[in-house]
CSV table of C-alpha atoms in Angstrom, one decimal:
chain,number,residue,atom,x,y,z
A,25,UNK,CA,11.0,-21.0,-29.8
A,26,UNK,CA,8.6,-20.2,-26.9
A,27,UNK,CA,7.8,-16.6,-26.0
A,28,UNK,CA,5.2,-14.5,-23.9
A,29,UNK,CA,2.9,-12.0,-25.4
A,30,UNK,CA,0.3,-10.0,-24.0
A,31,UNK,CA,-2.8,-8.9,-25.9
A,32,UNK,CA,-4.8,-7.3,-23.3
A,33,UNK,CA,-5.2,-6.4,-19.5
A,34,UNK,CA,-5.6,-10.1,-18.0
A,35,UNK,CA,-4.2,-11.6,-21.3
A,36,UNK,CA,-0.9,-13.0,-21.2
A,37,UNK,CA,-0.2,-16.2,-23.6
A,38,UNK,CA,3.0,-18.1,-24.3
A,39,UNK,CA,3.5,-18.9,-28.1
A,40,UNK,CA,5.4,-20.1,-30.8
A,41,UNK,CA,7.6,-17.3,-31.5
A,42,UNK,CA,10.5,-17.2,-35.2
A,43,UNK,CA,13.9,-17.9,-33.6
A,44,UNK,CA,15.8,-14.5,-33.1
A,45,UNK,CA,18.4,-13.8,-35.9
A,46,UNK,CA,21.6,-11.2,-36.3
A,47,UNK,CA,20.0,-8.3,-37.9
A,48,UNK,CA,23.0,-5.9,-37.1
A,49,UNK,CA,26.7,-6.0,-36.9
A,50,UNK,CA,25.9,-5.0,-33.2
A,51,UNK,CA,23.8,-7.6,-32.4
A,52,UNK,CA,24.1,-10.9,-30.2
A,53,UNK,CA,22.3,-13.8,-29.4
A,54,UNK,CA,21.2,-15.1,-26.1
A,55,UNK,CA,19.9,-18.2,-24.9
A,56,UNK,CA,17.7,-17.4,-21.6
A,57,UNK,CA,18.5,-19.5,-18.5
A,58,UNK,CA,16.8,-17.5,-16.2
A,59,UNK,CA,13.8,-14.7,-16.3
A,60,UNK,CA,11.4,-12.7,-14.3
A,61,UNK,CA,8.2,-10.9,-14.1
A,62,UNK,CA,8.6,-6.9,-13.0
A,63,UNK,CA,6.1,-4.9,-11.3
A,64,UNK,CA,6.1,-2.3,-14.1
A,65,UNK,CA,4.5,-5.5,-16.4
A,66,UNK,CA,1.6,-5.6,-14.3
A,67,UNK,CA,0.5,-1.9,-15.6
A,68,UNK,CA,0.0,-3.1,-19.0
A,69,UNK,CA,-1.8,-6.3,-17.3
A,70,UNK,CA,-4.2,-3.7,-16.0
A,71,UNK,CA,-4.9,-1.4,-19.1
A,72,UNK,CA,-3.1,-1.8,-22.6
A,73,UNK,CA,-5.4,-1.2,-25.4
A,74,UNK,CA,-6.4,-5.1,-26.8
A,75,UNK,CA,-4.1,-5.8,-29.8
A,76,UNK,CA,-4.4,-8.4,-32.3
A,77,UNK,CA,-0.7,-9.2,-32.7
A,78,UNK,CA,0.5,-9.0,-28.6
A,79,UNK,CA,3.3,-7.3,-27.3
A,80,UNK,CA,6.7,-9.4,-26.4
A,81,UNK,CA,7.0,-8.9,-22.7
A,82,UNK,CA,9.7,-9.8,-20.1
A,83,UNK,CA,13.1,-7.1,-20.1
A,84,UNK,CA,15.1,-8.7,-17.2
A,85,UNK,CA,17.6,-12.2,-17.6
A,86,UNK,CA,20.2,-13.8,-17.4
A,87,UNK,CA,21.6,-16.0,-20.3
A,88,UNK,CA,24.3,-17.5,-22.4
A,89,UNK,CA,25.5,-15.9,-25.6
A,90,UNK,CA,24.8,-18.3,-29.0
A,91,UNK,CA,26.2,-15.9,-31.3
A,92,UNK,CA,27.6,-12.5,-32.1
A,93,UNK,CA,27.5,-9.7,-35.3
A,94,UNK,CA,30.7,-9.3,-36.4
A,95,UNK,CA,31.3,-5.8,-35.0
A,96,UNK,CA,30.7,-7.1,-31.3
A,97,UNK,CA,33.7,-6.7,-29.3
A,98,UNK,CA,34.4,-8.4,-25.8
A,99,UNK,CA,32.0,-11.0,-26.3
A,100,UNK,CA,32.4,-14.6,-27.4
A,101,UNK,CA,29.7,-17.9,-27.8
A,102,UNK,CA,29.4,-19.4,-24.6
A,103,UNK,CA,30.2,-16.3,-22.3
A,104,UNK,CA,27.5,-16.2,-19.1
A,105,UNK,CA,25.9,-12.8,-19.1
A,106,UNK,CA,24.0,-10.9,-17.2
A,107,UNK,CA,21.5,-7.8,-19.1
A,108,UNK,CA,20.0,-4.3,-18.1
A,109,UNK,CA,16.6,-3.7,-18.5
A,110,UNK,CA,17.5,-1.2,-21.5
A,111,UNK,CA,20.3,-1.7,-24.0
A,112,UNK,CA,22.6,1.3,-24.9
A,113,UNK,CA,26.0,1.5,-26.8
A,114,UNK,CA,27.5,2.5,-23.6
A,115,UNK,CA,30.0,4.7,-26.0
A,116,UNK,CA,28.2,8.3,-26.3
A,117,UNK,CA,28.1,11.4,-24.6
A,118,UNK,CA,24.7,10.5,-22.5
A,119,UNK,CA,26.0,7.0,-22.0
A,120,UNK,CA,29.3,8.3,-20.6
A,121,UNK,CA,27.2,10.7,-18.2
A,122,UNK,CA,25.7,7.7,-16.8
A,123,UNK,CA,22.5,7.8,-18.2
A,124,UNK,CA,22.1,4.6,-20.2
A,125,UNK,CA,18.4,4.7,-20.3
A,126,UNK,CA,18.3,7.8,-22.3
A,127,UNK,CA,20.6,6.4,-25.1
A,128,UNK,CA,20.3,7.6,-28.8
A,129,UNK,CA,21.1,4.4,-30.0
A,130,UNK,CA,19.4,2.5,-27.3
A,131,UNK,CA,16.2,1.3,-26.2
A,132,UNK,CA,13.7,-1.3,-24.2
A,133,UNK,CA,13.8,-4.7,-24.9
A,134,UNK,CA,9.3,-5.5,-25.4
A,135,UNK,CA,9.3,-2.0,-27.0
A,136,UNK,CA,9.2,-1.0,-30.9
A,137,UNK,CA,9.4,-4.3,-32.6
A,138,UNK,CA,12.0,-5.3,-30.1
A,139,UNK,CA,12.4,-9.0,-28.4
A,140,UNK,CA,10.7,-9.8,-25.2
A,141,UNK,CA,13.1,-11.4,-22.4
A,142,UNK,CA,9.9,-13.7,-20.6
A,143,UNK,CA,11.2,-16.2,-23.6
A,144,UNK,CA,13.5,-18.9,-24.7
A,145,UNK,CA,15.8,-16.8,-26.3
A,146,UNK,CA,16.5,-13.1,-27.1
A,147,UNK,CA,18.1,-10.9,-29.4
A,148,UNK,CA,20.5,-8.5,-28.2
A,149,UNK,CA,21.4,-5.0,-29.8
A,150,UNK,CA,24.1,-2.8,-29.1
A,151,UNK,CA,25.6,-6.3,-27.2
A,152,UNK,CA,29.2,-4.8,-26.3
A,153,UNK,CA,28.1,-1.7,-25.0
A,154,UNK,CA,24.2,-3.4,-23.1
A,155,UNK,CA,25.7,-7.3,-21.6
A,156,UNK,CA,27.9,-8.0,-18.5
A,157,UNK,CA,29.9,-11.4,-18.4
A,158,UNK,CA,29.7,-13.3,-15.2
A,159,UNK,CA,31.6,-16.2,-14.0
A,160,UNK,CA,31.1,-19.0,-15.9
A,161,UNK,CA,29.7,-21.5,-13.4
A,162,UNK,CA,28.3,-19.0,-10.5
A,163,UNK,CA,26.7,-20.9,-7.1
A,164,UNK,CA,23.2,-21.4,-8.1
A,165,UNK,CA,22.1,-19.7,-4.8
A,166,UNK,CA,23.2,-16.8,-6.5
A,167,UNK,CA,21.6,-16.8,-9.5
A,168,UNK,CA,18.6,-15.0,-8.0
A,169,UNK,CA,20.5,-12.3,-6.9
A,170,UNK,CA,22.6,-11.9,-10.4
A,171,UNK,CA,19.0,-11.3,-12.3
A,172,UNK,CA,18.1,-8.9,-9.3
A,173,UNK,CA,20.7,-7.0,-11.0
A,174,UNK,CA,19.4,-7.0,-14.3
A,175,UNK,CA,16.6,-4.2,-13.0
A,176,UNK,CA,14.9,-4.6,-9.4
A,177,UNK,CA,17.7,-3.9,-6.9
A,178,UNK,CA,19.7,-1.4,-8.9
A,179,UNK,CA,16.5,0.5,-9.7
A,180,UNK,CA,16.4,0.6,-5.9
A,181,UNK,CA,20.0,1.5,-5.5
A,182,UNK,CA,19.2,4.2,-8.5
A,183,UNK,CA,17.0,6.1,-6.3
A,184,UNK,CA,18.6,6.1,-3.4
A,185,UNK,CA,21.9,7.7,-5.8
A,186,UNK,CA,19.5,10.1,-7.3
A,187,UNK,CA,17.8,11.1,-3.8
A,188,UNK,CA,21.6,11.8,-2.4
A,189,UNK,CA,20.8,9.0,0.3
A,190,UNK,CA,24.2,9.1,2.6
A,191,UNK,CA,25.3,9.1,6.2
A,192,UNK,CA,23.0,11.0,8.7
A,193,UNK,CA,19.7,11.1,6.4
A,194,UNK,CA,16.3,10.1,7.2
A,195,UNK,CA,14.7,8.5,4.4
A,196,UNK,CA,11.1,7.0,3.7
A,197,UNK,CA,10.5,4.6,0.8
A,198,UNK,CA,7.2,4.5,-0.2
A,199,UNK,CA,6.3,1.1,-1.7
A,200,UNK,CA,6.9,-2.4,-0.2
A,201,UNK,CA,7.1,-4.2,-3.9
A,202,UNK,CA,10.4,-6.0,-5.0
A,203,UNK,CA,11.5,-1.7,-6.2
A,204,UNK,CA,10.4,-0.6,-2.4
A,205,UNK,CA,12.4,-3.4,-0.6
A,206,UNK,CA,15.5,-3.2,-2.8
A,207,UNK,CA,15.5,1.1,-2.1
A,208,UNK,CA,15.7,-0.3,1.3
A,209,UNK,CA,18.7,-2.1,1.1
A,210,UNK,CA,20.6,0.3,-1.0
A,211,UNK,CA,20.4,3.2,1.3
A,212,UNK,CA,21.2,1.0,4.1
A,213,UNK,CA,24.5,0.5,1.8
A,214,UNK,CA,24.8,3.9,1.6
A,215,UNK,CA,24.7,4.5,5.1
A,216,UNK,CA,21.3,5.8,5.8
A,217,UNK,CA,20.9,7.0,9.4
A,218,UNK,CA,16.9,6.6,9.6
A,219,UNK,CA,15.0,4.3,7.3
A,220,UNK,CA,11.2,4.6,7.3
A,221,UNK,CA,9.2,2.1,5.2
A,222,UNK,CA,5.8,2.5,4.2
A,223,UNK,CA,4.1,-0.7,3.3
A,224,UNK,CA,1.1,-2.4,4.8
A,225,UNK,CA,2.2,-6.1,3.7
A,226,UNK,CA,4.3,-8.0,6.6
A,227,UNK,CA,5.9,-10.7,5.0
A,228,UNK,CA,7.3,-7.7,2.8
A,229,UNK,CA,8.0,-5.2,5.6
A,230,UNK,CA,9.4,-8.2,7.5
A,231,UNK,CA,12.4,-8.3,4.4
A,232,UNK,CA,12.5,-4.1,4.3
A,233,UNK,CA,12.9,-4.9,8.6
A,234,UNK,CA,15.6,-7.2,7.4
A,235,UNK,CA,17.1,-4.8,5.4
A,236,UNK,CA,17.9,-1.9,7.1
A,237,UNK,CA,14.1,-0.4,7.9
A,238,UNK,CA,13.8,0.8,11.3
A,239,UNK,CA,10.2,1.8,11.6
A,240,UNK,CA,7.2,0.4,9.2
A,241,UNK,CA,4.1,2.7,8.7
A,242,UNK,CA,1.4,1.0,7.3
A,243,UNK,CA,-1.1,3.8,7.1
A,244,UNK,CA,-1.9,5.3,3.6
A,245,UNK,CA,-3.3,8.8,2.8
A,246,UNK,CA,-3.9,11.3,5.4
A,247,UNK,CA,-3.3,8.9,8.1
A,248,UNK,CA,0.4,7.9,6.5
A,249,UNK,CA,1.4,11.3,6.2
A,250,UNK,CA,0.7,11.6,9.7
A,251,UNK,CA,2.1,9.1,11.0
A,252,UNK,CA,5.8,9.7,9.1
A,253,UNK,CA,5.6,13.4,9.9
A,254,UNK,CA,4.6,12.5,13.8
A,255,UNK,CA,7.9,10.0,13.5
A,256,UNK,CA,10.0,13.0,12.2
A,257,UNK,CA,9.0,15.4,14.6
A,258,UNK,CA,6.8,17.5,12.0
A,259,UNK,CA,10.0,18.1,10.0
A,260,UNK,CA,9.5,15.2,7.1
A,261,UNK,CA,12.2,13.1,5.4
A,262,UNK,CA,15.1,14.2,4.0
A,263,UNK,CA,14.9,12.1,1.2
A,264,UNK,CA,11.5,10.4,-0.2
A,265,UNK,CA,11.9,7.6,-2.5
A,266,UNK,CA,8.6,6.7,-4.3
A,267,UNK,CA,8.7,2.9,-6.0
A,268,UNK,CA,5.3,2.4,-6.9
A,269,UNK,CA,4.6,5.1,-9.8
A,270,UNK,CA,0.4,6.3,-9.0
A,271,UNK,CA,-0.3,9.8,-8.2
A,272,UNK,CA,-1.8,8.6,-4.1
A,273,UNK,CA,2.3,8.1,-4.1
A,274,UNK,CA,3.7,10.9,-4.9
A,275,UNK,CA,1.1,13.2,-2.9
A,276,UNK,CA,2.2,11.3,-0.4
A,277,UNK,CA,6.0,11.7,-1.3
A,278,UNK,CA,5.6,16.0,-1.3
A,279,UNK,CA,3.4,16.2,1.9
A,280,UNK,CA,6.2,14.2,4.1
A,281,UNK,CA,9.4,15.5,2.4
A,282,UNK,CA,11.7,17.6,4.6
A,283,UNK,CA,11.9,21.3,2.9
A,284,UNK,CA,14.9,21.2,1.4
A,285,UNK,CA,14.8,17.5,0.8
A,286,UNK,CA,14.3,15.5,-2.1
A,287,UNK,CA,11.9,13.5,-3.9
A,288,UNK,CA,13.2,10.6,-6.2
A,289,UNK,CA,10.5,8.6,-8.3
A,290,UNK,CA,11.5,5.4,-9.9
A,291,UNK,CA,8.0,3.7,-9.9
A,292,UNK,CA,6.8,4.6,-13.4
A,293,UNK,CA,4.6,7.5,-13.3
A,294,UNK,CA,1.5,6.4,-14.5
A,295,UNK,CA,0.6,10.1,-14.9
A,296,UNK,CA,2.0,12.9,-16.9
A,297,UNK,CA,0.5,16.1,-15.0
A,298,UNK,CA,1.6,16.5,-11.1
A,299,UNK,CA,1.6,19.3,-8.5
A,300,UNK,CA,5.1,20.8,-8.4
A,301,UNK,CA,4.1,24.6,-7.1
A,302,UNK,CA,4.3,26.8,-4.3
A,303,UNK,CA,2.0,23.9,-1.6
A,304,UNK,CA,3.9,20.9,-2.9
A,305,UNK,CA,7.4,21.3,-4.2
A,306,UNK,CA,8.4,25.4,-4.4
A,307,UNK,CA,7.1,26.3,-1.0
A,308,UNK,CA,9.4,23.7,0.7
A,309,UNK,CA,12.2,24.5,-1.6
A,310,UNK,CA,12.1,20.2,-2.2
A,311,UNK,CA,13.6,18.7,-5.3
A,312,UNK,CA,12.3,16.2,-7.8
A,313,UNK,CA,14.3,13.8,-9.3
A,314,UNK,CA,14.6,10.1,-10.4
A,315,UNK,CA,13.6,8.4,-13.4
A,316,UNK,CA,14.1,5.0,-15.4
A,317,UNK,CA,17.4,3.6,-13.7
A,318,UNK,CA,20.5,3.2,-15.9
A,319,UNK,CA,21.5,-0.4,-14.6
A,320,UNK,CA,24.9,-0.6,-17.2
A,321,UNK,CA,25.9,2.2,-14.8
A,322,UNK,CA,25.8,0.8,-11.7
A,323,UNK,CA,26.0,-2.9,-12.6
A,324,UNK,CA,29.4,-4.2,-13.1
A,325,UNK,CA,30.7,-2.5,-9.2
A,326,UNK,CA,27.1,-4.5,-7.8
A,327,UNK,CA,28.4,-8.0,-9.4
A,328,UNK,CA,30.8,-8.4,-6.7
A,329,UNK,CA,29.3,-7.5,-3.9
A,330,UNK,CA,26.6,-10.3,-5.1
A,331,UNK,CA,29.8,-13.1,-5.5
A,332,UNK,CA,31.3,-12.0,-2.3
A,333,UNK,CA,28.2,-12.0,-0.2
A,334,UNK,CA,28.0,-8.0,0.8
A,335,UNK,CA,24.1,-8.2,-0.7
A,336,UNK,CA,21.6,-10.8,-1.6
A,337,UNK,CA,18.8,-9.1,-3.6
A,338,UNK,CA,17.5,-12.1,-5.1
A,339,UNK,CA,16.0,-12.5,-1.4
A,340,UNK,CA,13.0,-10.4,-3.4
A,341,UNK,CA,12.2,-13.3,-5.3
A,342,UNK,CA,9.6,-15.3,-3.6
A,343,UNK,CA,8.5,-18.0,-6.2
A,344,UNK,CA,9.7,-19.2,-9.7
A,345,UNK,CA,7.6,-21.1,-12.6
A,346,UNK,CA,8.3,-22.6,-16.1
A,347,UNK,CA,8.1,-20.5,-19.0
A,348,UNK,CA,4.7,-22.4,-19.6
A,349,UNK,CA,3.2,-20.9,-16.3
A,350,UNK,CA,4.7,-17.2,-16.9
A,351,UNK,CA,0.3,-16.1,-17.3
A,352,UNK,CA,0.4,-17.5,-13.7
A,353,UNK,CA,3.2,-15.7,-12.1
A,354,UNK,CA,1.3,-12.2,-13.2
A,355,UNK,CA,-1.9,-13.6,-11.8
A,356,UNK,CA,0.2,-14.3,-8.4
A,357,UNK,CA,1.9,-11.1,-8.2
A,358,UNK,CA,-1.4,-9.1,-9.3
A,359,UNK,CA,-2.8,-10.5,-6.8
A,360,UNK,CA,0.1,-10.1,-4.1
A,361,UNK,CA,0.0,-13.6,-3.9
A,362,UNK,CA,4.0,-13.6,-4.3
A,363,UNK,CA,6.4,-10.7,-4.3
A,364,UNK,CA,7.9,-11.2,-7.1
A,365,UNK,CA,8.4,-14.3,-9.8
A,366,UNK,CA,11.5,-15.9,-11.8
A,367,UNK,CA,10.7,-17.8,-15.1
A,368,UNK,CA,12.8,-20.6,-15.8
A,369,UNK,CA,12.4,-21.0,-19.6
């Protein structure tokens, strides 16, 4: 089979990859019908280390399953599934706390030997407890907004849980990626009073505008902080959802946060020390909160509002390519050329 590997920043190749197999009793297979490319790929596409061997890449699809271990329960050949980012048991204590991501007996599919989903086909552990059936024979117009479910929008809708988005809140998302625009639309659904998005790309604040975002700051730095304080009256947000995961974003995220409020990252931190004292969190008594979103937990009550028309997420996805041209999608979205790509093995 076919698969994408990346060996360096810039270095994306699709190879000849060994079929996957059943290694445990856990395990399924998938056939991919439909991938993407994520936003958190394109930090490795600026700085991984070079490697000789490549790293699988892709964690977000849709598919059909080929075949199951023999201690896989609720799943059978055929079935039309849909898969989180992350697979987990969905059995043990953290699991049943909602917290998927953080699994002992999980993981990240590209991560520690594991498959890469930008491929033809993928193995699948932990497959009872990690894959959702669909319908069978779904619209195709929908298909778009099915994979948006596999990470993208419910990452989105994850922050907006975490940052206690609800009725009567002003919030600011920081970040007009496919993360940014899909925080949008969940607090909407959550029935955010004030939505403020700061992104500096129309076509993409045209879909947050779409989406529930009232006002559109397209300022960075000191002029951005300005500019959402001066639309708050000087007293910040209530609730400050950072999607893009570089320190200029969360400095911005503590200096326009409402004391009291709350501060909920899902844009990997590409960072591991940050200000969280007396002039950036403790003064203001803020909160920090957030972190990789546990899709399984959210997924199966977002599947119907996708059948039933409530949301369409997939609106995020702006382009799609063969499996072939996967080293082109990350050029295009590096390069903002499109929002975000699907990959059509």
């Amino acid at each position: 089979m076919r698969a994408t590997y990346m060996y360096g920043p810039g270095d994306v190749r699709v190879e000849e990859a060994p079929e996957p197999r059943i290694v445990e009793p856990t395990d399924a297979l998938v056939r991919i019908t439909l991938a993407c490319v994520c936003g958190s790929d394109l930090h490795p596409y600026h700085s991984m280390d070079k490697t000789d061997e490549g790293v699988p890449m892709g964690h977000e699809f849709l598919g059909i399953v080929e075949e199951t271990g023999p201690e896989v329960t609720g799943l059978k050949k055929g079935d039309f599934v849909v898969s989180p980012f992350a697979f987990a048991d969905n059995t043990c204590a953290i699991c049943r706390d909602g917290f998927q991501t953080a699994c002992p007996h999980g993981g990240f599919y590209g991560v520690g030997g594991m498959d890469g989903a930008q491929a033809e086909a993928i193995r699948v552990p932990q497959a009872a407890g990690t894959l959702v059936r669909l319908p069978p024979d779904p619209d195709a117009a929908l298909l778009p907004s099915l994979l948006a479910l596999s990470d993208v929008y419910l990452t989105g809708y994850h922050a907006a849980h975490m940052g206690g988005v609800s009725e009567g809140k002003t919030v600011t998302v920081i970040g007009d990626g496919a993360v940014g625009l899909s925080a949008v639309l969940a607090s909407a659904r959550r029935g955010a009073e004030r939505i403020i998005l700061m992104g500096r790309h129309k076509d993409r604040t045209d879909l947050g505008r779409a989406w529930g975002a009232g006002e559109v700051v397209a300022e960075r730095g000191e002029e951005g902080v300005a500019r959402v304080r001066e639309l708050t009256g000087g007293e910040g947000s209530h609730v400050v959802l950072e999607a893009v995961g570089l320190m200029p974003a969360y400095e911005q995220a503590y200096r326009i946060v409402r004391p009291g409020g709350i501060i909920s990252r899902v844009g990997v931190p590409q960072y591991e020390e940050a200000p969280v004292g007396f002039g950036s969190l403790f003064g203001k008594n803020a909160g920090l909160t957030g972190g990789p979103a546990p899709v399984r937990a959210y997924i199966e009550e977002a599947v119907p509002d996708v059948l039933e028309g409530r949301i369409e997420p997939g609106r995020v996805f702006d382009a799609e390519v063969t499996l072939d041209e996967v080293a082109d999608a990350y050029r295009r979205m590096d390069t903002r050329a499109n929002l975000k790509v699907m990959v059509r093995p």
